[in-house]
Tab-separated table of C-alpha atoms in Angstrom:
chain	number	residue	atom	x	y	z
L	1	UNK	CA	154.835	144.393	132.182
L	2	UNK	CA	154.953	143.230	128.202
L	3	UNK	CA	156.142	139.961	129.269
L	4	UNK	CA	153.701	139.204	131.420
L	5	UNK	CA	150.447	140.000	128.800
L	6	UNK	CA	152.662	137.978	125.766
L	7	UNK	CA	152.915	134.902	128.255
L	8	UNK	CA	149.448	134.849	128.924
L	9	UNK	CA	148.179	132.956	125.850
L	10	UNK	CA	151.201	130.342	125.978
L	11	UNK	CA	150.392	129.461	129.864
L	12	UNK	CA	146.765	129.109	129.037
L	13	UNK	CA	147.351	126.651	126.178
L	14	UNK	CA	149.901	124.721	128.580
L	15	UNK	CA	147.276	124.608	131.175
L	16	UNK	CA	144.258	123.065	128.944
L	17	UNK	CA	147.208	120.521	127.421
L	18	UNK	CA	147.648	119.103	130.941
L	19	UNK	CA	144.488	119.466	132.281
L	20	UNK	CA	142.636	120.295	135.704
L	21	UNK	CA	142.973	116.626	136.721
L	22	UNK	CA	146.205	115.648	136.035
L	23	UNK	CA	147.676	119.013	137.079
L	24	UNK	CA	145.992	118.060	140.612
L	25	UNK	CA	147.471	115.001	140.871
L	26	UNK	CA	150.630	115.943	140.354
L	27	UNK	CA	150.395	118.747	142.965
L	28	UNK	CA	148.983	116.525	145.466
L	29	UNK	CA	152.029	113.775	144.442
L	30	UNK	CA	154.318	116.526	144.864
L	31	UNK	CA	153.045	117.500	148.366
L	32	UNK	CA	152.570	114.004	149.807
L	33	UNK	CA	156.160	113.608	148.473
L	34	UNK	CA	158.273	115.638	150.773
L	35	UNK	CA	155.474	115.925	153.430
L	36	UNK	CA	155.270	111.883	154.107
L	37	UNK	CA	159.044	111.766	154.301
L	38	UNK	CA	159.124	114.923	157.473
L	39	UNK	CA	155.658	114.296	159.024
L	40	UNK	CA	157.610	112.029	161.772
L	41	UNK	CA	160.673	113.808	162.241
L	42	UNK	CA	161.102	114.995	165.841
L	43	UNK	CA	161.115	118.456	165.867
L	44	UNK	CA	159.255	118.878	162.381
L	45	UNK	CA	155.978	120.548	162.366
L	46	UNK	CA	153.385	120.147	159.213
L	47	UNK	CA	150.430	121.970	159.692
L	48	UNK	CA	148.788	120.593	156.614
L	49	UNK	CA	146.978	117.670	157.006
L	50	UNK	CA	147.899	113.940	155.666
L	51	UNK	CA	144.654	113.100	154.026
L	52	UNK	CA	144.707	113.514	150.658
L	53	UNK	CA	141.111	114.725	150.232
L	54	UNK	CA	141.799	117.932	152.526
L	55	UNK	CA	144.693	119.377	150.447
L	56	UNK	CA	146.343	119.358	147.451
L	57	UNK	CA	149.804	121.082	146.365
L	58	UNK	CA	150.480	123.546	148.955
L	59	UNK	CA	151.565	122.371	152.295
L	60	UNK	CA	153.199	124.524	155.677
L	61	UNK	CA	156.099	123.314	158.000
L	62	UNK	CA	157.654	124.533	160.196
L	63	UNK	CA	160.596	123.502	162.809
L	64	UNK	CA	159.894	123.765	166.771
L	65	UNK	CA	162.922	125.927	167.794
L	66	UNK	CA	162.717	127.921	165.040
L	67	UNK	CA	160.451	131.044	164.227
L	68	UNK	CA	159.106	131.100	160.613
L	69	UNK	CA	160.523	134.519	159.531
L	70	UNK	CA	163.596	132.754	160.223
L	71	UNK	CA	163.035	129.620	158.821
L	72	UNK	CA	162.243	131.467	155.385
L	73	UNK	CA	165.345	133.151	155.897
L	74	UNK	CA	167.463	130.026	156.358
L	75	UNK	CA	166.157	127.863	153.751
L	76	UNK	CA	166.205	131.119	151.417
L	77	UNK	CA	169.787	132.019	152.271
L	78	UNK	CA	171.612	128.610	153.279
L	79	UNK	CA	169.723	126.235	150.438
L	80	UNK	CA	168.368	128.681	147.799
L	81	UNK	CA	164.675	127.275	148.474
L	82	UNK	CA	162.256	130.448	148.635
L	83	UNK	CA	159.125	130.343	150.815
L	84	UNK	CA	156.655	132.474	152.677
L	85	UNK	CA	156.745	132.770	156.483
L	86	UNK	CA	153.450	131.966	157.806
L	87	UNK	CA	152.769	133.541	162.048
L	88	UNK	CA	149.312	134.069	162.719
L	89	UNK	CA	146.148	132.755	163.195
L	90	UNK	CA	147.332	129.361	164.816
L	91	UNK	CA	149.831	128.147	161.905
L	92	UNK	CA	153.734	128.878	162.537
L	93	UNK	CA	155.492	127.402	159.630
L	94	UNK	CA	156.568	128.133	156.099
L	95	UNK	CA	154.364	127.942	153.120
L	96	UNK	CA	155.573	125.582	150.848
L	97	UNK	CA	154.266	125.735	147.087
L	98	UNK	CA	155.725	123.428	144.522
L	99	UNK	CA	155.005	123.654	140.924
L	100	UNK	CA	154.706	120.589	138.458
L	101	UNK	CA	157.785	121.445	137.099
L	102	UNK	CA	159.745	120.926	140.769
L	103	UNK	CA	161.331	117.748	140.403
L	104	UNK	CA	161.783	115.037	143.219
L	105	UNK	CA	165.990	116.202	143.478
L	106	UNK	CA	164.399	119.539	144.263
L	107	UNK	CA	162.119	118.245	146.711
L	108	UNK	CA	164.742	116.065	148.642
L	109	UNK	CA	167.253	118.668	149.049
L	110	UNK	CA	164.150	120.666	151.048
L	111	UNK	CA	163.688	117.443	152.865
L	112	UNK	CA	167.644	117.033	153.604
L	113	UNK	CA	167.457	120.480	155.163
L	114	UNK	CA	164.245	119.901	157.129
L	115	UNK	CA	166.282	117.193	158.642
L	116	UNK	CA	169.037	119.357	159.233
L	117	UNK	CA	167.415	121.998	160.984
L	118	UNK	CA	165.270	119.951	163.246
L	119	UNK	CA	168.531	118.817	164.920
């Protein structure tokens, strides 16, 4: 698509304003945001681990009595949040991939359902 080639410039440019570094830091913020407020939760499952050094913004959790196809399909359909079911190779969960742009309001109503559903 058009739109996609005349964007390309623009999200370059946006990309060397912020920078590698501080672009990482606010993706690992982000992450160790919601994850560090769920990581406890009985019935919560984060398959990502808590030290910083070993990831950055994206992050997978999952609920115990729930399957991730339809834990995608809950948080997509009952709280508008989109993410990718994850069912193989060990990790059961949802992939969850903030942006810098996702603000913390964003991020708590994720964690307010995580809490739900892990009733």
């Amino acid at each position: 698509p058009v739109h996609t080639d005349l964007a390309i410039t623009n999200a370059i440019d946006y990309y060397f304003k912020i920078g590698a570094e501080r672009k990482e830091a606010r993706l690992r913020y982000l992450q160790h945001y919601w994850t560090d407020k769920v990581r406890n939760l009985p019935g919560v499952i984060v398959n990502t681990p808590a030290a910083m050094e070993r990831s950055c913004g994206i992050a997978n959790v999952g609920i115990k009595s729930i399957k991730p196809g339809d834990l995608a399909d809950i948080l997509l359909k009952k709280y508008k949040i989109y993410t990718v079911a994850i069912d193989y190779a060990n990790v059961h969960g949802c992939r969850i991939t903030p942006n810098i742009y996702t603000s913390m309001a964003e991020l708590d109503t994720f964690v307010a359902a995580l809490k739900e559903l892990s009733i």
